[in-house]
PDB file of C-alpha atoms and ligand atoms in Angstrom:
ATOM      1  CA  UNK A 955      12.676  -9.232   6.821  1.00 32.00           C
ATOM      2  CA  UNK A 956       9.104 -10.412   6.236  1.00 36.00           C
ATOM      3  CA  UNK A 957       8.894  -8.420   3.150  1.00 37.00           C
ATOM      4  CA  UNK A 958      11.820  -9.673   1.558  1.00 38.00           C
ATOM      5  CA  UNK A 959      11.013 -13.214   2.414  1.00 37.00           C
ATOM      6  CA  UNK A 960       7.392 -13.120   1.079  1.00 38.00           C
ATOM      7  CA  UNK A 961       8.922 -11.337  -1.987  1.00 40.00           C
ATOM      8  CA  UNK A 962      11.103 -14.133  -2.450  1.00 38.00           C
ATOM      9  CA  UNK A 963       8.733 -16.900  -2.212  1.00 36.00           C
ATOM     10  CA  UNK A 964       6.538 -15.236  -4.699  1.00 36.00           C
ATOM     11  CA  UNK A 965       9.593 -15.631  -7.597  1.00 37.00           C
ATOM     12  CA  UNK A 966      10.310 -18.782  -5.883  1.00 35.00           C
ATOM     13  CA  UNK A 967       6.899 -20.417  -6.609  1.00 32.00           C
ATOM     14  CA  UNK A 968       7.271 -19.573 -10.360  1.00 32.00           C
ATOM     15  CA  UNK A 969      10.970 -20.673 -10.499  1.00 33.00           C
ATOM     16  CA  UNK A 970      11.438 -24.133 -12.785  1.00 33.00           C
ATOM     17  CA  UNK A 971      14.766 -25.121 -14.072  1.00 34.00           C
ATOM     18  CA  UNK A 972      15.601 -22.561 -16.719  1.00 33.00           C
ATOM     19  CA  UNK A 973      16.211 -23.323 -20.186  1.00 32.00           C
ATOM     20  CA  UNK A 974      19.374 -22.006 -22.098  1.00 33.00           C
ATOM     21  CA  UNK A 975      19.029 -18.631 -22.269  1.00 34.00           C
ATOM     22  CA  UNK A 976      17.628 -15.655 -20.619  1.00 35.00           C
ATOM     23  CA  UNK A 977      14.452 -17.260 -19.217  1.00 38.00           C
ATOM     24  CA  UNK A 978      11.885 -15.172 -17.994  1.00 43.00           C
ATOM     25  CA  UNK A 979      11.357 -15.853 -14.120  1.00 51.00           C
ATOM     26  CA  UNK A 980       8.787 -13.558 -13.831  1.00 77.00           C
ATOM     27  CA  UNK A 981       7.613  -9.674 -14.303  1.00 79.00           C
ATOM     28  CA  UNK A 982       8.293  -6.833 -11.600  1.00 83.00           C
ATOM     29  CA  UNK A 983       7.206  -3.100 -12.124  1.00 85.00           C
ATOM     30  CA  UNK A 984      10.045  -0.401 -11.604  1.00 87.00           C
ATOM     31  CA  UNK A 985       9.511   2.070  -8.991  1.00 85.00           C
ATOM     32  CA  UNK A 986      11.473   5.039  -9.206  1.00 74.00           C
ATOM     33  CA  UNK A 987      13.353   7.316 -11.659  1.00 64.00           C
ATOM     34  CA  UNK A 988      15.838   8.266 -12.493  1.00 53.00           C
ATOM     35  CA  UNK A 989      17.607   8.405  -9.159  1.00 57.00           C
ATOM     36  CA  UNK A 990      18.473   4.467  -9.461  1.00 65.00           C
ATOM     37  CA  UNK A 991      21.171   3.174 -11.488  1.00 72.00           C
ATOM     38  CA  UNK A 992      21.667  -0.409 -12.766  1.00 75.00           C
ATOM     39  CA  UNK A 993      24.545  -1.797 -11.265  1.00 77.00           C
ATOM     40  CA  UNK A 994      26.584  -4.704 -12.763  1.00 77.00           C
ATOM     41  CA  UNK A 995      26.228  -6.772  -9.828  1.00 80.00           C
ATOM     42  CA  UNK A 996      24.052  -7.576  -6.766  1.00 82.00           C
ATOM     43  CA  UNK A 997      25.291  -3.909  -4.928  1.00 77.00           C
ATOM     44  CA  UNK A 998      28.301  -3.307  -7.450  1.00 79.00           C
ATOM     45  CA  UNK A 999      28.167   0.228  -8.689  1.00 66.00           C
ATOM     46  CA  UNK A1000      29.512   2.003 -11.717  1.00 63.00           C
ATOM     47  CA  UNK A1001      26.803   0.433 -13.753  1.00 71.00           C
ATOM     48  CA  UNK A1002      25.090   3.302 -16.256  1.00 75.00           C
ATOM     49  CA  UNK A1003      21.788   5.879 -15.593  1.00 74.00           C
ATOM     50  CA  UNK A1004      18.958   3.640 -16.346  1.00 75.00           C
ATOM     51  CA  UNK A1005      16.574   5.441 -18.397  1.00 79.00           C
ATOM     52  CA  UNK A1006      13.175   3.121 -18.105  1.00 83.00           C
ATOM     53  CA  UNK A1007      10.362   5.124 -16.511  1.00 84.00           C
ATOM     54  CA  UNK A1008       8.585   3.971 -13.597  1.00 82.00           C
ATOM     55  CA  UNK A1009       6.100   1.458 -14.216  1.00 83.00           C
ATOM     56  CA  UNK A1010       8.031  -0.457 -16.639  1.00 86.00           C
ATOM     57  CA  UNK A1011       7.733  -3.984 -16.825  1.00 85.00           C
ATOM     58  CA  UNK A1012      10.722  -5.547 -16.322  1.00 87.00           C
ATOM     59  CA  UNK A1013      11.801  -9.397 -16.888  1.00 84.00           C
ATOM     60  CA  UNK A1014      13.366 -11.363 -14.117  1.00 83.00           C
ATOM     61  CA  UNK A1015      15.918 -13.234 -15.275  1.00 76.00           C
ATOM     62  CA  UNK A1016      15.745 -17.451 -13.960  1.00 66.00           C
ATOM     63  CA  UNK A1017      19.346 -18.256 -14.829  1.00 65.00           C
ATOM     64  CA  UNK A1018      20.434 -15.868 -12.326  1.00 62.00           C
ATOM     65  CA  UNK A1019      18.293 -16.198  -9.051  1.00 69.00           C
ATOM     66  CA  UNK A1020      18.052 -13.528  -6.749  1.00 75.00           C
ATOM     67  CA  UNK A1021      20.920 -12.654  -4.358  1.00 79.00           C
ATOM     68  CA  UNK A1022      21.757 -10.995  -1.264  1.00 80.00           C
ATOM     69  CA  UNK A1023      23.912  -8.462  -0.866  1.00 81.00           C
ATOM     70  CA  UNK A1024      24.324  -5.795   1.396  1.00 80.00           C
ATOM     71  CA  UNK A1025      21.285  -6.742   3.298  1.00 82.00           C
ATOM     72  CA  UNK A1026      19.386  -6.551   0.489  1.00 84.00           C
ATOM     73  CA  UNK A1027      18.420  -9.281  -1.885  1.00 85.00           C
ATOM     74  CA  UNK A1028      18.613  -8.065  -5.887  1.00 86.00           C
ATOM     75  CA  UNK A1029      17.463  -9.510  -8.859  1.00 86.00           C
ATOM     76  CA  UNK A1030      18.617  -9.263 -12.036  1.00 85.00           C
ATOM     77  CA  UNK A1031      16.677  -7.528 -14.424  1.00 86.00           C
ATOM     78  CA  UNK A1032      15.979  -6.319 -18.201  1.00 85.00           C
ATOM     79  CA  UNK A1033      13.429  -5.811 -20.797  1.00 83.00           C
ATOM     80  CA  UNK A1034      14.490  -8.172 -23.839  1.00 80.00           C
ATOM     81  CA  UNK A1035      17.565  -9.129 -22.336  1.00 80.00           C
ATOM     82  CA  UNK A1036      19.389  -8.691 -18.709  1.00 80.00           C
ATOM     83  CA  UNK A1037      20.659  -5.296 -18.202  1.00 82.00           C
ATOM     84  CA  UNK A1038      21.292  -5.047 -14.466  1.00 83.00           C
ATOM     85  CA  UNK A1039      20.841  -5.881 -11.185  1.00 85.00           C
ATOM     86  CA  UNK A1040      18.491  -4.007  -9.128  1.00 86.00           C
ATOM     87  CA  UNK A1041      17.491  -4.400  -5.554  1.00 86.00           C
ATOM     88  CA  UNK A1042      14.232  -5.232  -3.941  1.00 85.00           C
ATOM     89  CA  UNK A1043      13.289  -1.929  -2.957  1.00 87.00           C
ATOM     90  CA  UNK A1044      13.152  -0.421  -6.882  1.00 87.00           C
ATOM     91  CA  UNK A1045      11.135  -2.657  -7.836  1.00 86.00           C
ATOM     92  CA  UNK A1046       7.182  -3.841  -7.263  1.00 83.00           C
ATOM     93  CA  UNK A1047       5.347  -7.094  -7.682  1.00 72.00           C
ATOM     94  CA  UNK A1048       2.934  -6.560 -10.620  1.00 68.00           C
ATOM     95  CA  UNK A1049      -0.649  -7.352 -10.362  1.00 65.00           C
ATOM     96  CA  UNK A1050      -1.522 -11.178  -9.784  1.00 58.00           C
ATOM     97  CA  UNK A1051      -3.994 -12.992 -11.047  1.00 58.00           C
ATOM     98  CA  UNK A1052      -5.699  -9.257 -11.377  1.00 60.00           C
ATOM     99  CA  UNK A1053      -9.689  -9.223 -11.932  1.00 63.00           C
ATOM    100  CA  UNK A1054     -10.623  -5.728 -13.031  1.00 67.00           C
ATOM    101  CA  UNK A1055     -14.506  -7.335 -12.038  1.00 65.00           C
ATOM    102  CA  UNK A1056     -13.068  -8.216  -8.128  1.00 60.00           C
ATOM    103  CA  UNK A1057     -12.874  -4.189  -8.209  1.00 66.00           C
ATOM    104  CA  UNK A1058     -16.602  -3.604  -9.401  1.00 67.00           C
ATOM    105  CA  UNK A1059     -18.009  -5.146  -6.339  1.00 76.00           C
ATOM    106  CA  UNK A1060     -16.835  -2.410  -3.750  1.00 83.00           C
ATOM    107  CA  UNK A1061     -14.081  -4.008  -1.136  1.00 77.00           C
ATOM    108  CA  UNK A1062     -13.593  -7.402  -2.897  1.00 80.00           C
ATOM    109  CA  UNK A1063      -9.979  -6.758  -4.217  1.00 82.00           C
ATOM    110  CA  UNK A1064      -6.786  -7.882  -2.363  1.00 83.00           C
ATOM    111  CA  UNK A1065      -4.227  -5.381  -1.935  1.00 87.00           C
ATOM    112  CA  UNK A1066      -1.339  -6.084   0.007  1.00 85.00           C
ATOM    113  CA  UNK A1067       2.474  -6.566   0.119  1.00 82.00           C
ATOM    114  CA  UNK A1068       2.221  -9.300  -2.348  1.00 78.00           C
ATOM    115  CA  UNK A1069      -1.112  -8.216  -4.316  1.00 81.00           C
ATOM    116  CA  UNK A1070      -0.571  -4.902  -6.330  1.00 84.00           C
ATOM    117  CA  UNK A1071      -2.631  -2.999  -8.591  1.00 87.00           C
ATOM    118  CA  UNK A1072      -1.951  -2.308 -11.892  1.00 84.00           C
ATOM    119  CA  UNK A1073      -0.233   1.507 -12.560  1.00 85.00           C
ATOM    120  CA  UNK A1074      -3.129   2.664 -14.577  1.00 84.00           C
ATOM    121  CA  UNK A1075      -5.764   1.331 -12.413  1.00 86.00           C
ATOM    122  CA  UNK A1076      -8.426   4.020 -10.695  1.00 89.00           C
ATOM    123  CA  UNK A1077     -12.042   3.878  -9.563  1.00 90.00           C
ATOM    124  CA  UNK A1078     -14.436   5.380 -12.144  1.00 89.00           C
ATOM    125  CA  UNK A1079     -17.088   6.528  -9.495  1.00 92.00           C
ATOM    126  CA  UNK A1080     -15.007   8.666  -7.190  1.00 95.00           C
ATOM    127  CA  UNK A1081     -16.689  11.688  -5.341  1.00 97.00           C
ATOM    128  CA  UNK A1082     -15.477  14.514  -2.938  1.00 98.00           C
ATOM    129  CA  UNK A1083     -15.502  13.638   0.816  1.00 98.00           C
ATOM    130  CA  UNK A1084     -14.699  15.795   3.880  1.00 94.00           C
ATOM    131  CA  UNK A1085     -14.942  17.395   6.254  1.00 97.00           C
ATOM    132  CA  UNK A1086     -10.906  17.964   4.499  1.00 97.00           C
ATOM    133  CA  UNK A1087      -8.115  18.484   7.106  1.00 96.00           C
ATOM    134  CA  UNK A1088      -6.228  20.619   4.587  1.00 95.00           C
ATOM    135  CA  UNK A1089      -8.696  22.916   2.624  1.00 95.00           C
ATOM    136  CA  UNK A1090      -6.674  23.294  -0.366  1.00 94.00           C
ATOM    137  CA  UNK A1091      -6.796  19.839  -0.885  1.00 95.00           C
ATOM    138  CA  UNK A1092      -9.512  17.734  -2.608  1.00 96.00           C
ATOM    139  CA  UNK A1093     -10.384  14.108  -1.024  1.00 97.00           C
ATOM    140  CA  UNK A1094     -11.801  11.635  -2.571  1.00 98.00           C
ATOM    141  CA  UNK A1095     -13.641   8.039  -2.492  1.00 97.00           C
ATOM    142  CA  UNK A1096     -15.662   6.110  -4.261  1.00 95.00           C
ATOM    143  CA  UNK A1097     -19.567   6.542  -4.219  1.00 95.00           C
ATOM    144  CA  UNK A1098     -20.671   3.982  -1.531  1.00 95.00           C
ATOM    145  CA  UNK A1099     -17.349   4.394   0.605  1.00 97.00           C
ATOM    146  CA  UNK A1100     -18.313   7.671   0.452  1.00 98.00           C
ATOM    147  CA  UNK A1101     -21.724   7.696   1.515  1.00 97.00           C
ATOM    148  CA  UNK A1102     -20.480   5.183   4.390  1.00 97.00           C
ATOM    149  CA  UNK A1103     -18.066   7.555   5.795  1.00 98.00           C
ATOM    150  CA  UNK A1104     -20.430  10.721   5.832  1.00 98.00           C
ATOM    151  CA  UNK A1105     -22.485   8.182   7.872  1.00 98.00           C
ATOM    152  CA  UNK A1106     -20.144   7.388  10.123  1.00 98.00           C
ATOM    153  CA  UNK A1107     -18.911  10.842  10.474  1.00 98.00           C
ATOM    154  CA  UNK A1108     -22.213  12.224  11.090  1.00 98.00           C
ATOM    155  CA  UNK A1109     -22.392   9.605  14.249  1.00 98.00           C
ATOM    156  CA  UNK A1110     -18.920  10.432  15.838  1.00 98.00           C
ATOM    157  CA  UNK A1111     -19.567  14.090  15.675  1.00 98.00           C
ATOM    158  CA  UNK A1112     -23.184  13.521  17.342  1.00 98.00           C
ATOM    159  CA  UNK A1113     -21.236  11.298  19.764  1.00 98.00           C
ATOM    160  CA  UNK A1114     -18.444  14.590  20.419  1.00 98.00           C
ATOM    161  CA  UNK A1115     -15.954  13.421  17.974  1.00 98.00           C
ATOM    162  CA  UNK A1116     -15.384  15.792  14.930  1.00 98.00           C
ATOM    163  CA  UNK A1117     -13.820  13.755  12.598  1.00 98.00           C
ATOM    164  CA  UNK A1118     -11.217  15.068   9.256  1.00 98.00           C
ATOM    165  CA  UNK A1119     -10.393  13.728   6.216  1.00 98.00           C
ATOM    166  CA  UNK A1120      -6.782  13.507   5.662  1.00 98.00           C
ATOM    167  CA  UNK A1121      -5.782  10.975   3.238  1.00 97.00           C
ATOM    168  CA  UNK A1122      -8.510   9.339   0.261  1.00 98.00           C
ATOM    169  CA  UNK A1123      -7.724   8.060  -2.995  1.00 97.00           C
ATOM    170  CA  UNK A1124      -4.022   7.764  -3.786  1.00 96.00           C
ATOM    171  CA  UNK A1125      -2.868   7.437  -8.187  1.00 95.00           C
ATOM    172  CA  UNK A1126      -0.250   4.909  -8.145  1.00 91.00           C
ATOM    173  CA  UNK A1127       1.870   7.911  -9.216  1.00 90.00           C
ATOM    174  CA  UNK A1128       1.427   9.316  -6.327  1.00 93.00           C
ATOM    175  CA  UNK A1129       2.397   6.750  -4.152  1.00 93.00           C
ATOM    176  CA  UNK A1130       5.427   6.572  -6.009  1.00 90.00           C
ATOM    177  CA  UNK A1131       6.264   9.999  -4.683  1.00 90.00           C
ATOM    178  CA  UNK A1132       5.918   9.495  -1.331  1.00 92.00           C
ATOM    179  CA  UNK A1133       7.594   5.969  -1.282  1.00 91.00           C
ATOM    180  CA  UNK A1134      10.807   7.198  -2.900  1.00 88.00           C
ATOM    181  CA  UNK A1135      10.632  10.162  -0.188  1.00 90.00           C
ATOM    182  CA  UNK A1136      10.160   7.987   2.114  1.00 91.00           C
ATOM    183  CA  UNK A1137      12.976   5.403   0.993  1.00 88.00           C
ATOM    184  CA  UNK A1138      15.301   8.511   0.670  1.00 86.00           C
ATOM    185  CA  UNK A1139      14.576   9.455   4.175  1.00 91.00           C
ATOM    186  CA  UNK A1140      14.186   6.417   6.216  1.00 90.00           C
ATOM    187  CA  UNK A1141      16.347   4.142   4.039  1.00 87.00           C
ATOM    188  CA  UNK A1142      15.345   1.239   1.315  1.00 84.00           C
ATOM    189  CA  UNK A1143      14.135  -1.261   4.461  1.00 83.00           C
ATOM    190  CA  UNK A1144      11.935   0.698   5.656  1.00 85.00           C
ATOM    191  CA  UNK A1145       8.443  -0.423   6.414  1.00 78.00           C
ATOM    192  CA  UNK A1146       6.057   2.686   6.759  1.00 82.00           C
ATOM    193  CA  UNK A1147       5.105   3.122   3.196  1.00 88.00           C
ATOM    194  CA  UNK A1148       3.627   1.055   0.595  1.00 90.00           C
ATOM    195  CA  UNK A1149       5.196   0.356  -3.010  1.00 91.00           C
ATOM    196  CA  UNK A1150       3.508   1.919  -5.888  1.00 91.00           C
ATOM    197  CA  UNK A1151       0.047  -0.161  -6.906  1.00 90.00           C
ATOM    198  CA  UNK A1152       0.465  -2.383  -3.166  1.00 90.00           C
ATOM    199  CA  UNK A1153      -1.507   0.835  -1.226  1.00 93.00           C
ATOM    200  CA  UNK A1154      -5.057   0.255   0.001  1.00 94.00           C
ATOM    201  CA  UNK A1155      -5.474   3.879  -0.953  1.00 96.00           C
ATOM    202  CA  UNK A1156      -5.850   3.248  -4.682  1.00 95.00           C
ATOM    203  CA  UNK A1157      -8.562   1.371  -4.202  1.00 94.00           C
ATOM    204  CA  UNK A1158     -10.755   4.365  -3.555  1.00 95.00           C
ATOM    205  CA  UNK A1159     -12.038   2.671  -0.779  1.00 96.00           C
ATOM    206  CA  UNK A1160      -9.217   3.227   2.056  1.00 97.00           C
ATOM    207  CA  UNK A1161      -9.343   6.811   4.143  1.00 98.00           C
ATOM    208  CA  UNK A1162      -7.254   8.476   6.805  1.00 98.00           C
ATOM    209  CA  UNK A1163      -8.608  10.070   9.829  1.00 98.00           C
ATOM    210  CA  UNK A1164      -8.024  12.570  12.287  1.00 98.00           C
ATOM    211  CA  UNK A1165      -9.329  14.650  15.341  1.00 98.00           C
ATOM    212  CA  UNK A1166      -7.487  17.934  13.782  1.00 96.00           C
ATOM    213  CA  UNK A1167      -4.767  17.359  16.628  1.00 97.00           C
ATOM    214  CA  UNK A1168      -1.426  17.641  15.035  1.00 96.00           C
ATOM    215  CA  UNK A1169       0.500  16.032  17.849  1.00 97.00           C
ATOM    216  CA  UNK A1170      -1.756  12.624  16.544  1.00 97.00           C
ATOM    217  CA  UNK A1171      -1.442  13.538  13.080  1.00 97.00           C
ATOM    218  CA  UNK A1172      -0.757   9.594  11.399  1.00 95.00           C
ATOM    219  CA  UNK A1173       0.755   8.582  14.469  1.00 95.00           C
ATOM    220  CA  UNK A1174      -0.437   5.443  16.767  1.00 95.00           C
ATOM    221  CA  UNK A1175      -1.137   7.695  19.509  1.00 97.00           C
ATOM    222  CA  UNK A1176      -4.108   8.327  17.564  1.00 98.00           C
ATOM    223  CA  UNK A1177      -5.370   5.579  18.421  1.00 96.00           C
ATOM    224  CA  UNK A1178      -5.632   6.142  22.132  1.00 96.00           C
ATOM    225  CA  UNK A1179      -7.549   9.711  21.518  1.00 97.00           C
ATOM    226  CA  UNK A1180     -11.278   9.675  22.351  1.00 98.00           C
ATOM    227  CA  UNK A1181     -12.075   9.815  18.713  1.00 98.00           C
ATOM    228  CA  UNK A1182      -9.565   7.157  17.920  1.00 97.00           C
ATOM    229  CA  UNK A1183     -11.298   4.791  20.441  1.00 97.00           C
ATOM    230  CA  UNK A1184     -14.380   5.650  19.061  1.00 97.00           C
ATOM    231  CA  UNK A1185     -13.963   4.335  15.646  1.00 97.00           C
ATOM    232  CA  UNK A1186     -11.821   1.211  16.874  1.00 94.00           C
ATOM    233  CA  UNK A1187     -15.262   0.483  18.787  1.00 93.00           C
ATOM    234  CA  UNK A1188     -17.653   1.412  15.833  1.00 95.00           C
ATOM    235  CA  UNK A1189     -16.065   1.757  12.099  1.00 96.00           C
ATOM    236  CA  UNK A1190     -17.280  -2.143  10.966  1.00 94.00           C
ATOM    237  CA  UNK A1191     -21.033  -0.930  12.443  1.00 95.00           C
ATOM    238  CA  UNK A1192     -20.691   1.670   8.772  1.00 96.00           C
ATOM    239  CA  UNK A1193     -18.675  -1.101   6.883  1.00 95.00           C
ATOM    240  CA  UNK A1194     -15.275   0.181   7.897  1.00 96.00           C
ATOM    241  CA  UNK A1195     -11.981  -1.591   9.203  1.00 93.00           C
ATOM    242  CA  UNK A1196      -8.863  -0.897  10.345  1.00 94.00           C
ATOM    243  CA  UNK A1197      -6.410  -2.535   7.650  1.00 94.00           C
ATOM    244  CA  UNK A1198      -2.853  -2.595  10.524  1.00 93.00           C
ATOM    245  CA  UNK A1199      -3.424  -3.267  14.200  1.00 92.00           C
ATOM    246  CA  UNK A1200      -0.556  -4.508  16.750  1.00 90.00           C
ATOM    247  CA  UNK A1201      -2.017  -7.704  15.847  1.00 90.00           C
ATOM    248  CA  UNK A1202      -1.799  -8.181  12.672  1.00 89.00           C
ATOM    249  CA  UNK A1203       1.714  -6.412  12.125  1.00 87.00           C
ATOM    250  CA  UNK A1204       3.488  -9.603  11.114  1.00 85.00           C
ATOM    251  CA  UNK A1205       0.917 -10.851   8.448  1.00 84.00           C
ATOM    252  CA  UNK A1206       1.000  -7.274   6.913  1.00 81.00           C
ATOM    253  CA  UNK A1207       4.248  -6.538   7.438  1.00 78.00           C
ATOM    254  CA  UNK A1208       3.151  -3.010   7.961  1.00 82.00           C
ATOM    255  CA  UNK A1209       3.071  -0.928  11.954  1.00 85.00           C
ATOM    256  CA  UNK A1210      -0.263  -0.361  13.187  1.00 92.00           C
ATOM    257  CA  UNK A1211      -1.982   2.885  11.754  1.00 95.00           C
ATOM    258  CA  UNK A1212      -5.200   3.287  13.823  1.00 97.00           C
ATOM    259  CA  UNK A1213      -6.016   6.417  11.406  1.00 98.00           C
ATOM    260  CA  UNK A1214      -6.290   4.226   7.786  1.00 97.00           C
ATOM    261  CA  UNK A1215      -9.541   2.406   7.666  1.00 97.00           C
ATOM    262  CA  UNK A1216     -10.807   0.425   4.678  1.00 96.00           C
ATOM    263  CA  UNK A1217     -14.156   0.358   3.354  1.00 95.00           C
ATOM    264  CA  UNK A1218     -15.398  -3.572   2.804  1.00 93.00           C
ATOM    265  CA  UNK A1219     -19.195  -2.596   2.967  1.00 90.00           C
ATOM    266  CA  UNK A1220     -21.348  -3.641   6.869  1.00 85.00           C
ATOM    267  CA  UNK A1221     -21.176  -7.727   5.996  1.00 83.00           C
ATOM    268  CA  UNK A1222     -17.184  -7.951   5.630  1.00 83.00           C
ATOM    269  CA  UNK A1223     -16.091  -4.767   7.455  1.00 83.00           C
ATOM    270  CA  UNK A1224     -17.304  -6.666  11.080  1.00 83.00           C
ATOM    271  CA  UNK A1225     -15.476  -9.791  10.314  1.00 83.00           C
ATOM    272  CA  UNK A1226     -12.036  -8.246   9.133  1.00 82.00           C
ATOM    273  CA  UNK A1227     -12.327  -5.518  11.828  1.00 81.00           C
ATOM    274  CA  UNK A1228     -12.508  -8.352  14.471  1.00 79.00           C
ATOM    275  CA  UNK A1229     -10.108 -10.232  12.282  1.00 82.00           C
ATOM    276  CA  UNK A1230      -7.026  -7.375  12.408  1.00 81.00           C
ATOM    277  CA  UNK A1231      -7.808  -7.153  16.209  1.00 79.00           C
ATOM    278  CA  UNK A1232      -7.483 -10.460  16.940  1.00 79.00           C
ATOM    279  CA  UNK A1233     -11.126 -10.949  18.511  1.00 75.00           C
ATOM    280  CA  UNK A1234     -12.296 -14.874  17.967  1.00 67.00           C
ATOM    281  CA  UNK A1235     -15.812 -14.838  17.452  1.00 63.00           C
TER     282      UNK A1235
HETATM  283 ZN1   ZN B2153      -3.816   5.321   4.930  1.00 62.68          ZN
END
């Protein structure tokens, strides 16, 4: 509910009186292909195989305003001219206001629900981290990040708490993937996964953890593991935070994940740790 509501105000804000005409209302980014279909009406079907890829910018169309339907609120959407309606879930806000410098200082960037990156957007000064959870597969995070977590790794292990890598840097392609699989699965409201370019994980800067137990594998019972408690009590102290707490569920819109911390370098990472806990200072 949150989602869709913060989804609308964002086309509400840029919503004047349109003129005759297909006016553009704003730009969304498809996610997914070529399972959807365009669909004649807000949840109608029968409407024809789309064949944009994902990632296209699309036009949202002002002279028809988004409707619900189904649960769902759809907009209606083309390239030069409207073509369909599509709903909520297929498609992703587009970077605002982007600032490819607010990604050269390390943590600066806002990524959230409402603040994507673009699709083609990756770090240029990503390295190998570990120790990996799966050894086939090759983690990785940008340089200071990096450096940071093999810091902080180094101190949970010397405190009894070996620490794995299990999730780094994330293509926006990528998260495609796993958001359709996850839409397929779990159904287009559901909350778990991030759209396409709105994942702290491409970035470069965002990392999931783990103790190696599988029965805490990405789950919130992580969180109440030794090694879990350890890094809720000492992540910001190597410039890390955890991004979704119980606290701040509603403002992210996302369920706790004591496993996903974000790098925001020792002066921010104290602040928005204590922040997404709730702690007044
Ligand atoms: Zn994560």
């Amino acid at each position: 509910m949150t989602r869709i509501l913060m989804f609308g105000l964002i086309l509400a804000a840029g919503c004047a009186p349109a003129p005759a005409g297909a006016a553009e209302h704003g730009r969304l980014l498809l996610i997914g292909q070529p399972t959807l279909w365009l669909e004649p009406g807000p949840g109608e079907p029968n409407g024809p195989p789309m064949n944009w890829k994902a990632g296209t910018e699309l036009t949202v169309f002002a002279d028809c305003p988004p409707e619900a339907a189904h649960g769902e609120t759809w907009f209606q959407v083309g390239q030069d001219a409207p073509a369909g309606w599509l709903p909520e879930a297929c498609l992703s806000l587009p970077p605002v206001d982007f600032d490819e410098s607010s990604l050269r200082a390390i943590g600066q960037a806002r990524v959230d629900r409402t603040a994507g990156l673009p699709p083609n957007y990756a770090p240029d000064d990503l390295v190998s981290v570990g120790p990996r959870y799966e050894q086939d597969r090759d983690y990785k995070l940008r340089a200071e990040a990096a450096e940071a977590l093999a810091a902080m790794l180094a101190a949970a292990k010397a405190d009894g708490h070996t620490l794995y890598v299990v999730s780094g840097y994330r293509p926006w392609s990528v998260q495609q993937t796993l958001y359709e699989r996850k839409v397929k699965a779990a159904g287009r409201d559901q909350k778990t996964v991030a759209k396409p370019g709105h994942s702290e994980h491409q970035l470069g800067t965002a990392v999931d953890l783990t103790d190696g137990n599988e029965e805490t594998l990405l789950r919130v019972s992580f969180g109440e593991s030794p090694a879990g408690r350890w890094l809720r009590e000492h992540a910001w102290e190597f410039g890390f935070a955890q991004s979704y707490t119980e606290h701040n569920e509603a403002e992210t819109g996302y369920q706790p994940e004591p496993w996903h911390f974000r790098y925001w370098g020792i002066d921010q990472a104290r602040t928005k740790h204590l922040r997404a806990l709730g702690v007044e200072e």
